[in-house]
Amino acid sequence: MSAAVSPEQPSTPDSAQYQNHLQHHHRNSNGTYATISESETASSSTSTSGSAMTTINSSSSIFKSSSGRSSSYQLHQQHLRSAYGASEEMLETEKASLVERVNDLERIVLEQKDEIVCLKSTLADVLRRLSTLDNSYDSGKSTLENSSSHNSSVMSSKSFRFSRNTITRLNSNVDEKRFGRVPSRVTSSPSRSAMSGSHGGTAKASSLAQKAIHHSNGSLHSDSMSSHSISPAPSPSPRQPNLQNLSASVVGTIGVNGGLNGGPSMTGMGKRWSSTGDFVSGSPGTPVSSASGNSISRFSTKSLLNLNSSLGGHHNGSGKGGHAFVQRKDDDDYLKLYISGRPVVLHIPEAQISSYETTKVQPAPNKRLRLDWVYGYRGKDCRSNLHQLPTGEMVYFVAAVVILYNMDEQSQRHYVGHTDDVKSLAVHPNKLLVASGQCGGHDGHDTLPHIRVWNSVSLATLNVIGMGDFTGAINCLSFSRADSGTILAAIDDSPDKIISIWDWQKKENGRRITETKCSVDTIVAVEFHPLDKGQIITIGKNHIAFWSLDQNGMLYKRMGVFENREKPKYVTAITFTPAGDVVTGDSSGNIAIWSRGTNVISRFLKKIHEGSIFSICSLRNGGFVSGGKDGRLVLLDESMRMKAEQLVEAHFGAVRVVAQGKGSQLLIGTTKNCILSGDFTLGLVPMVLGHTDILWSLASHPQVAQFVTGGRDRLLQLWDSLSHSVVWSKDIGEPIQAVQFSNSGDTIIVSGVGGRWMVFDTVTRELLAVYQDGQDVIQTIKFSPDGNLLALGSKDSCVYIYQCTKAAHRFSKIGKCTGHSSFISHIDWSKDSTVLRTNSGDYELLYWNPTLCRQITTHGTVRNLEWATQSCTVSFETVGIWPENFDGTDINSACKDGEEQFLVTADDTGKIRLFSYPASQPKSLSHAYRGHSSHVTSVKFMHDGVRLLSAGGMDTSVLQWRVV
């Protein structure tokens, strides 16, 4: 008999092992653990084996027999196996139940998909019926009266319940857009699963919307050195349109025709003529064409009543509760232009009263616009968007345009296939193909996020990838390099930052190989390994990830290991050594080298920069150049030893992108939207300059080929339109709202904040004088044609009139014109300088005697006046510029040329439209052009009438166009 042993001091391995199991744990079915006490074990584990007996005493835990210990231990092991077996059985049961639930969910999804298809078909039938009713209205007066009265009686009571929720009336905040509180875009991006389901046989051809695939026809083989990029007519879409991008037809019709929006009834005595300012002539070469009823709404809602019938009908596609249409009663000497339900009386000139007919269609001009030059670069919030091409051009982007700029020849070509902001760029290993990705837009199916692969020589689009498959902007792109660029990786800006791999050459829209969640945090870049096929690296907030793509299209992820080093907040830059090692820079200014094929750091260099390293460029000679937030460029040799450094001047911004140009030349993109060129020996010179914040103001010089811009970045910049360069730039210390040259061009009037306006010398940029009018910002500035008077329209609804003195910078105040109920938006002077006309934020058109500062209410004295400029968007001369789906805030600017042949407008959809002047017919055809991605805030003809300029608001770009 062995001696008794205390459980705290076991003397044998058996007793120690048993003691460890006295407090053992069993996993319950709910995942928790239960402890079996000594007393429970004692009561259930007493047994005999031969002559040996084991007694487990719960109070003393003394073993009586070694053979008894062995028997108890075996029973205990059996108990454990039984418990674990029960647990495994329960897990298997749960697994089977889970599979059944997943199958049920899949079945429900398929049923709902069928219901959606059925719903789409039903809605299409409804729209077709509405179109039939509308056509019957146009066929005769009797049909009109019968159908309208029937529709009004049947639909008015039901639809009014919905109209209070779906129709938004223009309120007192209509001026928000003009004061920098830019309205957010309402885009409709379908979910990934929903759009994936549309690839099958349920997708049908539809007339509700068409995808415009643009091919710029500019080519290196052209004779001229200038840009030849013209967006051609859209081609039909092979895909079914996104239902969510359709907007209200039913509610819009009832809202206006039924009087809910304050407009006239369809059964009224007067004739109702729908404005068709977005018509086009349909001739070849028109960049962006849209005919009546085919315009796609900029906004969408979730209401089923908000369906935009592209088949016709009078509706409000903007979703803002407003329409633009014209009404004239028989033999009236005036028109009524309804904007957002508010009528504006426009008096017809006496010479046209008898011959004027609202049914006439004014043709589009026989001339067109060609994009001549693009000013600006997007480096503020985008990376890896500056590359050198073998054509001698550097490629970069701003707004919705990808620019190919030849510095030696001072020429640009433009790829203009995108419909909204370009956010990413990748160059194929052959250096001839380019992929560019965009964000989602506000003008229909073809503005969904997608990728375009195109030829940099011919500018022809090769493939449009992922239209409807992405839920956010395409922030990162990379072609594979070890297999000659056969696949393309993309990361979108969805909440899960989806990484998708595409065989971009398959079919018309490419084939998605696979996709998976990348990270919930910010992704900075994605790159294929240059030597190892199927190896992908992503970097971003708190991570670097190494991905492997196998032959079955599966992605496997390994996270980078920082071991005992401090993990950086961001990994911000990536490149590769000639041997295939990965080189990264981080937000702490450190550089790490990751050995090829591993996820661990082999070498770590601290504090190469003060702050984030935004870019690392691998040079052809084997060295590296890094650039960072501190504005420094650091040259490193192959062994990562520092050889030289260069400081970028602070007013150009921090280094965002470093790329290698010709020879030893470097291309530097900065955070202040500048591009510099140079090397460590000769220094850096600016090649591209731009604004960094919302660009509101633009004015052309009255005598020479110059123009001035001002923005919220406080920069006042004078440009030369022939050399395409900045003459001078000045930070005035406050945001700029409006600019205007004096008639001689010697001075520039600039409005700042709080009613301040300043006078600057055009040549010396010296501040000559400062004036103050009211406490609200000056919105618009205009000199009289004779140069004797100056009018300033303010946000406080007043127009301030000044007398110009002999000294160019001295002004004497005459008074102020009061009578508007909203901010002053536009001003025009009559050619004889005796009358002033103004528009306001609530679409008023008023006339003034400027010397007396009194309103003119006798319209017989103003109806026949000729106007020196055409800035007012609400006037008889601009009746035809208002598409039926626009409200009063959608058209921001208008301008006519000096010969009065053309009228150009700028709107919130990012388009420039060219009309014949005057556009006084409700149905006026136009040519429409894309290029800007934001609302276009200003458009101006230059002094020669051949070129014109447009300012892009939030995209900060200036586009220069030529009439051809």
XYZ file of C-alpha atoms in Angstrom, residues 222-867:
646
model
C -3.209 63.844 -86.949
C -1.582 66.794 -88.653
C -2.184 69.410 -86.000
C -0.238 69.648 -82.753
C -3.250 70.673 -80.714
C -5.778 68.455 -79.044
C -8.216 66.720 -81.338
C -10.274 64.866 -78.786
C -13.965 64.931 -79.548
C -16.514 62.804 -77.754
C -18.517 61.068 -80.477
C -22.119 60.062 -80.398
C -23.031 57.363 -77.875
C -23.518 53.786 -78.963
C -26.496 51.705 -77.814
C -26.236 49.977 -74.473
C -26.262 46.177 -74.357
C -27.318 46.234 -70.719
C -30.628 46.828 -69.071
C -30.778 50.249 -67.395
C -30.634 50.641 -63.663
C -34.174 51.083 -62.400
C -33.070 53.318 -59.562
C -31.692 55.893 -61.957
C -35.122 56.636 -63.376
C -36.973 59.595 -61.983
C -40.455 60.939 -61.668
C -42.723 60.979 -64.645
C -46.099 60.237 -63.112
C -45.753 62.598 -60.175
C -44.022 65.220 -62.281
C -46.861 65.265 -64.787
C -49.522 65.628 -62.143
C -47.462 68.139 -60.185
C -47.340 70.620 -63.027
C -50.267 69.833 -65.243
C -52.550 69.331 -62.299
C -51.451 72.538 -60.712
C -49.703 71.096 -57.666
C -46.505 72.969 -58.457
C -48.236 76.194 -59.233
C -48.079 75.755 -62.980
C -50.996 75.933 -65.395
C -53.308 73.053 -66.095
C -53.069 71.088 -69.308
C -56.667 72.043 -69.988
C -55.969 75.756 -69.685
C -56.756 78.217 -72.423
C -53.126 78.861 -73.326
C -50.888 76.540 -75.281
C -48.125 74.832 -73.309
C -44.791 74.399 -75.048
C -42.130 72.256 -73.487
C -38.618 73.675 -73.570
C -36.173 71.344 -75.278
C -32.893 73.044 -74.733
C -31.099 69.725 -74.626
C -32.144 68.755 -78.164
C -29.390 68.196 -80.672
C -29.387 68.213 -84.400
C -28.351 64.600 -84.659
C -25.582 65.298 -87.079
C -22.404 63.235 -86.907
C -19.704 64.193 -84.465
C -21.940 65.637 -81.787
C -20.162 64.787 -78.552
C -23.061 64.264 -76.175
C -26.509 64.159 -77.658
C -29.810 64.072 -75.878
C -33.208 64.443 -77.414
C -36.482 65.417 -75.848
C -37.663 62.840 -73.414
C -34.383 60.937 -73.444
C -32.569 62.988 -70.864
C -31.682 61.027 -67.779
C -32.428 62.471 -64.371
C -29.632 63.696 -62.163
C -31.421 62.562 -59.070
C -33.346 59.505 -58.017
C -35.669 58.524 -55.219
C -36.970 55.270 -53.860
C -40.608 55.985 -54.641
C -42.112 53.844 -57.375
C -43.907 56.941 -58.599
C -40.600 58.609 -59.406
C -40.068 57.057 -62.821
C -38.515 59.089 -65.584
C -40.213 58.198 -68.829
C -37.676 58.373 -71.576
C -40.506 57.736 -73.989
C -41.870 61.242 -73.665
C -44.158 63.183 -71.415
C -43.733 66.415 -69.529
C -41.953 65.658 -66.327
C -39.412 66.893 -63.871
C -36.354 64.723 -64.086
C -34.330 66.720 -61.638
C -36.286 65.599 -58.632
C -36.292 69.162 -57.313
C -39.979 69.776 -57.799
C -39.523 72.194 -60.691
C -40.148 72.349 -64.421
C -39.040 74.682 -67.151
C -41.614 75.246 -69.872
C -43.054 78.113 -71.890
C -46.627 79.258 -72.291
C -48.073 81.854 -74.647
C -51.713 82.694 -75.157
C -52.929 83.625 -78.598
C -51.662 87.002 -79.817
C -50.010 87.886 -76.485
C -46.940 90.093 -76.771
C -45.174 88.150 -74.050
C -44.252 84.633 -72.987
C -44.446 83.019 -69.600
C -41.436 80.914 -68.712
C -42.268 78.610 -65.818
C -39.287 77.604 -63.678
C -39.977 75.469 -60.623
C -43.637 76.424 -60.910
C -42.911 80.151 -60.873
C -43.886 82.178 -63.979
C -41.503 84.760 -65.421
C -42.939 87.218 -67.953
C -40.675 87.702 -70.978
C -41.656 90.438 -73.427
C -41.282 89.709 -77.125
C -39.553 92.417 -79.192
C -42.048 94.369 -81.277
C -40.528 93.257 -84.569
C -41.177 89.599 -83.689
C -44.619 89.726 -82.071
C -46.606 88.972 -85.217
C -44.241 86.347 -86.603
C -43.215 84.630 -83.383
C -44.439 81.045 -83.093
C -43.615 78.785 -80.192
C -43.838 75.718 -82.417
C -40.799 76.648 -84.471
C -37.643 74.669 -83.827
C -34.384 76.577 -83.753
C -31.602 74.446 -85.238
C -28.299 73.841 -83.538
C -25.393 75.925 -84.824
C -23.416 74.588 -87.771
C -20.212 75.032 -85.778
C -19.075 72.852 -82.915
C -16.680 72.968 -79.994
C -13.364 71.155 -79.753
C -11.511 70.753 -76.487
C -8.341 72.771 -76.976
C -6.568 72.728 -73.594
C -7.108 71.535 -70.042
C -5.712 73.533 -67.117
C -5.239 71.669 -63.858
C -4.211 68.368 -62.292
C -5.706 66.246 -59.524
C -2.986 65.591 -56.984
C -4.767 66.785 -53.874
C -6.480 63.476 -53.133
C -5.297 60.979 -55.781
C -2.113 58.911 -56.117
C -0.186 57.087 -58.827
C -1.746 59.286 -61.499
C 1.309 60.612 -63.336
C 3.201 58.502 -65.890
C 5.578 58.942 -68.823
C 4.590 57.305 -72.121
C 6.885 56.251 -74.972
C 5.043 58.745 -77.187
C 6.935 61.488 -75.332
C 3.801 62.491 -73.450
C 3.058 62.405 -69.766
C -0.400 61.168 -68.845
C -2.450 62.442 -65.902
C -6.039 63.458 -65.196
C -8.292 66.153 -63.830
C -12.094 66.296 -63.759
C -13.438 63.754 -66.294
C -10.539 64.143 -68.740
C -7.317 62.148 -69.046
C -4.630 64.440 -70.489
C -1.666 63.399 -72.628
C 0.737 66.344 -72.494
C 3.845 66.654 -74.665
C 6.094 69.175 -72.919
C 8.552 69.471 -75.807
C 5.882 70.296 -78.379
C 3.595 72.093 -75.904
C 0.584 70.130 -77.096
C -2.176 68.183 -75.424
C -4.417 65.342 -76.452
C -7.398 64.277 -74.403
C -9.237 61.075 -73.652
C -12.797 62.196 -72.936
C -14.657 58.905 -72.637
C -15.366 59.284 -68.918
C -18.605 60.704 -67.601
C -17.486 61.772 -64.130
C -14.408 62.250 -61.956
C -11.468 60.081 -62.972
C -9.947 58.699 -59.759
C -7.281 56.184 -60.825
C -4.850 55.430 -63.624
C -2.683 52.464 -64.633
C -0.349 51.983 -67.590
C -0.051 48.574 -69.252
C 3.423 46.932 -69.313
C 3.564 47.609 -73.063
C 3.330 51.355 -72.221
C 0.703 51.907 -74.921
C -2.515 50.862 -73.204
C -4.007 52.787 -70.302
C -6.728 51.910 -67.793
C -8.608 54.676 -65.999
C -11.328 54.359 -63.371
C -14.038 56.822 -62.443
C -16.496 57.510 -59.663
C -20.279 57.361 -59.936
C -22.016 60.293 -61.574
C -25.410 61.919 -61.683
C -26.660 61.499 -65.225
C -27.842 57.968 -65.845
C -26.536 54.436 -66.285
C -23.380 55.355 -68.185
C -22.168 57.415 -65.230
C -21.946 54.418 -62.890
C -18.446 53.644 -61.557
C -16.464 51.732 -64.158
C -13.041 51.203 -65.758
C -12.099 52.116 -69.302
C -9.151 50.503 -71.103
C -7.989 52.550 -74.087
C -5.168 52.982 -76.584
C -2.909 55.948 -75.846
C -1.968 56.347 -79.528
C -5.383 56.298 -81.194
C -7.362 57.205 -78.036
C -9.827 54.458 -78.975
C -11.679 52.702 -76.169
C -10.909 48.977 -76.104
C -13.093 47.844 -73.212
C -15.515 49.262 -70.669
C -15.246 47.132 -67.538
C -17.572 46.726 -64.583
C -20.404 49.034 -65.591
C -22.857 48.398 -62.765
C -20.561 46.014 -60.876
C -18.859 48.539 -58.600
C -20.512 50.221 -55.646
C -17.963 52.994 -55.254
C -15.337 54.957 -57.111
C -12.398 53.024 -58.562
C -9.574 54.249 -56.337
C -6.767 51.849 -57.295
C -5.811 50.067 -60.517
C -2.918 47.847 -61.595
C -2.102 45.711 -64.627
C -0.343 42.394 -64.057
C 3.326 42.565 -65.015
C 4.750 39.038 -64.911
C 2.299 37.802 -67.581
C 2.377 40.817 -69.921
C -0.672 42.548 -68.508
C -3.377 39.984 -69.174
C -5.308 40.761 -65.988
C -6.274 43.920 -64.150
C -6.760 44.478 -60.420
C -9.141 47.122 -59.100
C -10.151 48.306 -55.639
C -13.318 50.333 -55.242
C -14.366 52.757 -52.547
C -17.164 50.626 -51.130
C -17.300 50.147 -47.336
C -15.507 46.789 -47.638
C -12.972 48.079 -50.213
C -13.630 45.202 -52.612
C -10.624 43.974 -54.591
C -11.637 42.491 -57.945
C -9.515 40.759 -60.582
C -10.505 41.082 -64.242
C -9.558 39.371 -67.471
C -10.005 42.696 -69.209
C -9.648 41.345 -72.764
C -12.605 38.950 -72.515
C -15.819 40.013 -74.214
C -16.919 43.616 -74.488
C -16.973 44.315 -70.779
C -14.225 41.986 -69.564
C -14.637 38.967 -67.306
C -14.427 39.199 -63.550
C -12.212 36.363 -62.328
C -12.807 36.865 -58.631
C -13.437 39.436 -55.950
C -13.245 39.598 -52.180
C -13.227 42.029 -49.310
C -9.904 43.765 -48.994
C -10.157 45.885 -45.855
C -12.603 48.047 -43.958
C -9.905 50.721 -43.760
C -8.442 52.972 -46.422
C -6.556 51.303 -49.276
C -3.793 53.448 -50.734
C -2.501 51.306 -53.613
C -2.594 47.908 -55.293
C 0.353 46.552 -57.307
C 1.134 43.303 -59.102
C 4.560 41.841 -58.428
C 6.795 42.444 -61.472
C 8.398 38.974 -61.389
C 6.075 36.573 -59.564
C 2.920 35.699 -61.465
C -0.311 36.025 -59.514
C 1.294 37.912 -56.622
C -0.489 41.126 -55.571
C 0.339 43.603 -52.809
C -2.086 46.077 -51.251
C -1.172 48.814 -48.794
C -3.190 51.187 -46.669
C -4.225 52.037 -43.155
C -2.540 49.809 -40.567
C -1.562 47.126 -43.048
C 0.294 45.662 -45.971
C -1.208 42.509 -47.468
C 0.358 39.939 -49.784
C -2.170 38.207 -52.033
C -1.792 35.079 -54.160
C -4.070 34.352 -57.118
C -4.150 30.646 -57.940
C -5.071 28.958 -61.217
C -8.654 28.458 -60.055
C -9.169 32.172 -59.537
C -8.986 32.060 -55.746
C -7.288 34.821 -53.764
C -5.265 33.997 -50.640
C -4.137 36.711 -48.269
C -1.153 37.014 -45.927
C -0.748 40.063 -43.747
C 2.647 41.693 -43.477
C 4.381 41.122 -40.151
C 6.154 44.056 -38.507
C 7.449 41.878 -35.644
C 8.946 44.012 -32.878
C 8.832 47.208 -34.925
C 6.164 49.809 -34.326
C 3.284 49.274 -36.722
C 2.747 52.402 -38.823
C -0.625 54.086 -38.977
C -0.485 53.989 -42.785
C 1.655 52.205 -45.331
C 1.627 54.928 -47.969
C 3.963 54.041 -50.858
C 5.196 50.949 -52.683
C 7.706 49.972 -55.365
C 10.020 47.038 -56.156
C 13.748 46.401 -56.390
C 15.225 44.799 -59.533
C 15.533 41.547 -57.550
C 11.825 41.534 -56.708
C 11.940 42.734 -53.105
C 9.060 44.974 -52.031
C 9.922 48.507 -50.886
C 7.325 50.437 -48.858
C 7.129 53.834 -47.225
C 4.922 54.688 -44.274
C 3.281 57.608 -42.508
C 6.184 57.916 -40.066
C 8.739 58.574 -42.799
C 10.278 55.094 -42.662
C 11.200 52.781 -45.546
C 10.855 48.992 -45.190
C 12.199 46.297 -47.510
C 10.273 43.016 -47.634
C 12.152 40.011 -48.994
C 10.741 38.495 -52.149
C 8.219 35.749 -51.459
C 7.908 36.560 -47.748
C 5.732 38.758 -45.573
C 8.483 39.867 -43.182
C 10.807 42.856 -43.197
C 14.434 42.220 -44.066
C 15.630 45.807 -43.724
C 14.229 48.918 -42.066
C 15.356 52.528 -42.622
C 14.075 55.055 -40.116
C 13.091 58.684 -40.678
C 14.011 59.104 -44.314
C 11.319 61.817 -44.305
C 9.627 63.924 -41.672
C 6.064 62.715 -41.994
C 4.409 60.523 -44.592
C 6.214 59.171 -47.640
C 3.665 59.569 -50.430
C 5.641 58.045 -53.301
C 8.723 55.934 -54.047
C 9.939 55.695 -57.636
C 12.259 52.904 -58.795
C 14.708 54.391 -61.280
C 15.978 52.718 -64.411
C 19.547 52.842 -63.093
C 18.576 50.885 -60.006
C 18.265 53.711 -57.519
C 15.169 55.170 -55.884
C 13.584 58.580 -55.356
C 11.172 59.121 -52.491
C 8.901 62.101 -51.949
C 6.844 63.028 -48.953
C 4.712 65.378 -46.954
C 7.773 67.370 -45.910
C 8.213 68.551 -49.518
C 11.560 66.789 -49.912
C 12.764 64.560 -52.721
C 15.401 62.069 -51.543
C 17.690 60.206 -53.966
C 18.782 56.749 -52.749
C 21.210 54.340 -54.386
C 20.677 50.591 -54.787
C 21.919 50.022 -51.236
C 19.454 52.604 -49.906
C 22.168 55.097 -49.067
C 21.117 58.725 -49.368
C 22.907 60.486 -52.237
C 21.056 63.790 -52.697
C 17.897 65.655 -51.846
C 15.782 68.420 -53.355
C 13.226 70.662 -51.637
C 9.990 71.526 -53.423
C 8.879 75.111 -52.810
C 6.080 75.276 -50.250
C 3.602 77.106 -52.488
C 3.646 74.135 -54.886
C 2.610 71.762 -52.087
C 3.962 68.462 -50.780
C 5.158 65.679 -53.074
C 2.274 63.377 -54.013
C 3.667 61.397 -56.981
C 7.190 60.785 -58.284
C 7.586 59.368 -61.800
C 10.568 59.052 -64.107
C 10.430 61.062 -67.310
C 12.876 61.200 -70.191
C 16.458 60.335 -69.263
C 17.225 61.544 -65.760
C 14.215 63.850 -65.715
C 11.696 63.467 -62.903
C 7.985 64.257 -62.988
C 6.576 65.434 -59.668
C 2.870 65.709 -58.854
C 2.029 67.759 -55.759
C -0.774 68.039 -53.245
C -1.586 71.546 -54.520
C -2.440 70.211 -57.975
C 0.842 71.148 -59.655
C 3.166 69.118 -61.873
C 6.886 69.897 -61.757
C 9.705 68.672 -63.963
C 13.464 68.576 -63.394
C 16.266 66.731 -61.651
C 18.553 66.978 -58.633
C 21.132 69.022 -60.546
C 19.104 71.699 -62.326
C 16.177 71.871 -59.936
C 12.451 71.797 -60.647
C 10.244 73.980 -62.838
C 6.417 74.033 -62.906
C 4.772 72.523 -65.972
C 1.146 72.434 -64.809
C -0.504 74.704 -62.255
C -4.058 74.770 -60.966
C -6.468 75.620 -58.191
C -6.940 73.485 -55.094
C -10.468 74.400 -53.991
C -13.848 75.207 -55.512
C -13.426 77.423 -58.564
C -16.247 79.954 -58.851
C -15.037 82.914 -60.850
C -13.715 83.359 -64.367
C -13.289 86.403 -66.624
C -11.672 86.879 -70.029
C -9.525 89.888 -70.909
C -11.381 92.301 -73.223
C -8.412 92.907 -75.539
C -5.740 90.192 -75.297
C -5.643 86.395 -75.013
C -5.621 86.298 -71.231
C -8.090 85.328 -68.547
C -8.283 85.456 -64.767
C -9.614 82.902 -62.282
C -10.371 82.987 -58.575
C -11.439 80.281 -56.149
C -12.033 79.292 -52.570
C -8.316 78.546 -52.294
C -7.801 82.364 -52.166
C -5.699 82.285 -55.339
C -6.123 84.974 -57.994
C -4.402 83.741 -61.152
C -3.831 85.442 -64.507
C -3.426 83.006 -67.417
C -2.191 83.278 -70.996
C -4.420 81.222 -73.298
C -1.831 81.041 -76.100
C 1.134 79.766 -74.092
C -1.249 77.912 -71.727
C 0.677 79.146 -68.714
C 0.175 81.223 -65.578
C 1.319 84.834 -65.965
C 1.126 85.438 -62.232
C -0.561 84.034 -59.148
C -1.479 85.876 -55.961
C -2.906 84.728 -52.638
C -5.290 87.537 -51.630
C -5.943 86.077 -48.179
C -9.662 85.337 -48.542
C -11.945 83.206 -50.735
C -12.850 84.705 -54.108
C -16.435 84.764 -55.364
C -16.356 86.915 -58.529
C -13.801 88.558 -60.836
C -14.122 91.034 -63.694
C -11.731 92.991 -65.939
C -12.262 96.684 -66.514
C -13.118 97.600 -70.112
C -9.522 98.570 -70.781
C -8.180 95.460 -69.073
C -5.874 97.527 -66.854
C -7.518 96.497 -63.585
C -9.289 93.478 -62.139
C -12.214 93.767 -59.732
C -12.316 90.924 -57.193
C -15.042 90.206 -54.634
C -14.068 88.583 -51.371
C -16.039 87.865 -48.218
C -18.464 90.021 -46.263
C -19.168 92.611 -48.974
C -15.504 93.449 -49.600
C -14.327 94.029 -53.140
C -10.852 94.913 -54.275
C -9.122 96.475 -57.265
C -5.874 94.899 -58.552
C -3.475 96.066 -61.231
C -3.459 93.553 -64.093
C 0.261 93.913 -64.823
C 1.800 94.306 -61.377
C -0.927 92.406 -59.401
C -0.736 95.247 -56.872
C -3.746 95.891 -54.656
C -4.928 99.401 -55.589
C -8.075 99.897 -53.504
C -10.586 98.165 -51.232
C -14.329 98.917 -51.007
C -17.162 97.661 -48.821
C -20.852 97.259 -49.712
C -23.091 95.574 -47.182
C -22.161 92.539 -45.150
C -22.884 89.850 -47.746
C -20.673 88.594 -50.530
C -20.728 90.283 -53.947
C -22.010 87.663 -56.395
C -21.506 89.253 -59.801
C -19.687 92.271 -61.275
C -20.240 94.040 -64.599
C -18.935 97.275 -66.203
C -21.174 99.289 -68.529
C -20.154 99.212 -72.221
C -19.035 102.862 -72.145
C -16.887 102.155 -69.080
C -18.477 104.895 -66.958
C -20.500 102.758 -64.550
C -19.882 99.659 -62.462
C -22.653 97.385 -61.155
C -22.140 94.876 -58.354
C -24.832 92.331 -57.481
C -24.841 91.175 -53.880
C -26.191 88.304 -51.879
C -28.164 90.890 -49.896
C -30.474 91.286 -52.961
C -29.153 94.746 -53.837
C -27.296 96.042 -56.891
C -24.660 98.666 -56.033
C -23.905 101.261 -58.715
C -20.594 103.157 -58.918
C -19.304 105.944 -61.148
C -15.888 105.237 -62.654
C -13.409 108.100 -62.387
C -10.426 108.929 -64.562
C -8.213 107.022 -62.158
C -8.749 103.371 -63.007
C -8.974 102.288 -59.380
C -11.164 105.112 -58.045
C -14.929 104.689 -57.912
C -17.665 106.995 -56.635
C -20.825 105.401 -55.287
C -24.109 106.476 -56.894
C -26.498 104.303 -54.897
C -28.081 100.880 -54.772
C -31.009 99.260 -56.568
C -33.431 97.472 -54.247
C -36.423 95.382 -55.235
C -35.261 91.799 -55.628
C -36.360 89.268 -53.036
C -33.308 87.003 -53.413
C -29.595 87.238 -54.170
C -28.437 88.774 -57.451
C -27.173 86.061 -59.781
C -26.572 87.771 -63.161
C -26.256 91.281 -64.617
C -26.427 92.611 -68.192
C -26.028 96.151 -69.539
C -27.808 97.495 -72.590
C -25.504 98.436 -75.454
C -26.183 102.142 -74.884
C -25.337 101.805 -71.148
C -28.695 103.284 -70.113
C -30.474 100.219 -68.726
C -29.477 97.377 -66.446
C -31.215 94.000 -66.233
C -30.732 91.495 -63.437
C -31.661 87.935 -62.488
C -32.060 86.780 -58.910
C -32.004 83.501 -57.049
C -35.794 83.206 -57.241
C -35.777 83.619 -61.057
C -36.876 87.243 -61.236
C -36.003 89.405 -64.236
C -35.965 93.121 -63.390
C -34.864 96.242 -65.263
C -33.195 99.316 -63.755
C -32.270 102.888 -64.493
C -28.692 102.835 -63.179
C -28.234 106.593 -62.779
C -31.381 106.869 -60.639
C -31.146 103.380 -59.082
C -34.852 102.862 -59.797
C -36.703 99.921 -61.252
C -38.195 100.271 -64.737
C -41.718 98.856 -64.777
C -42.879 100.065 -68.214
C -41.757 97.206 -70.379
C -42.432 98.992 -73.628
C -39.192 100.895 -73.098
C -37.046 97.790 -72.602
C -38.524 95.114 -74.882
C -36.603 96.387 -77.927
C -33.270 97.033 -76.252
C -30.118 95.330 -77.453
C -27.849 93.943 -74.774
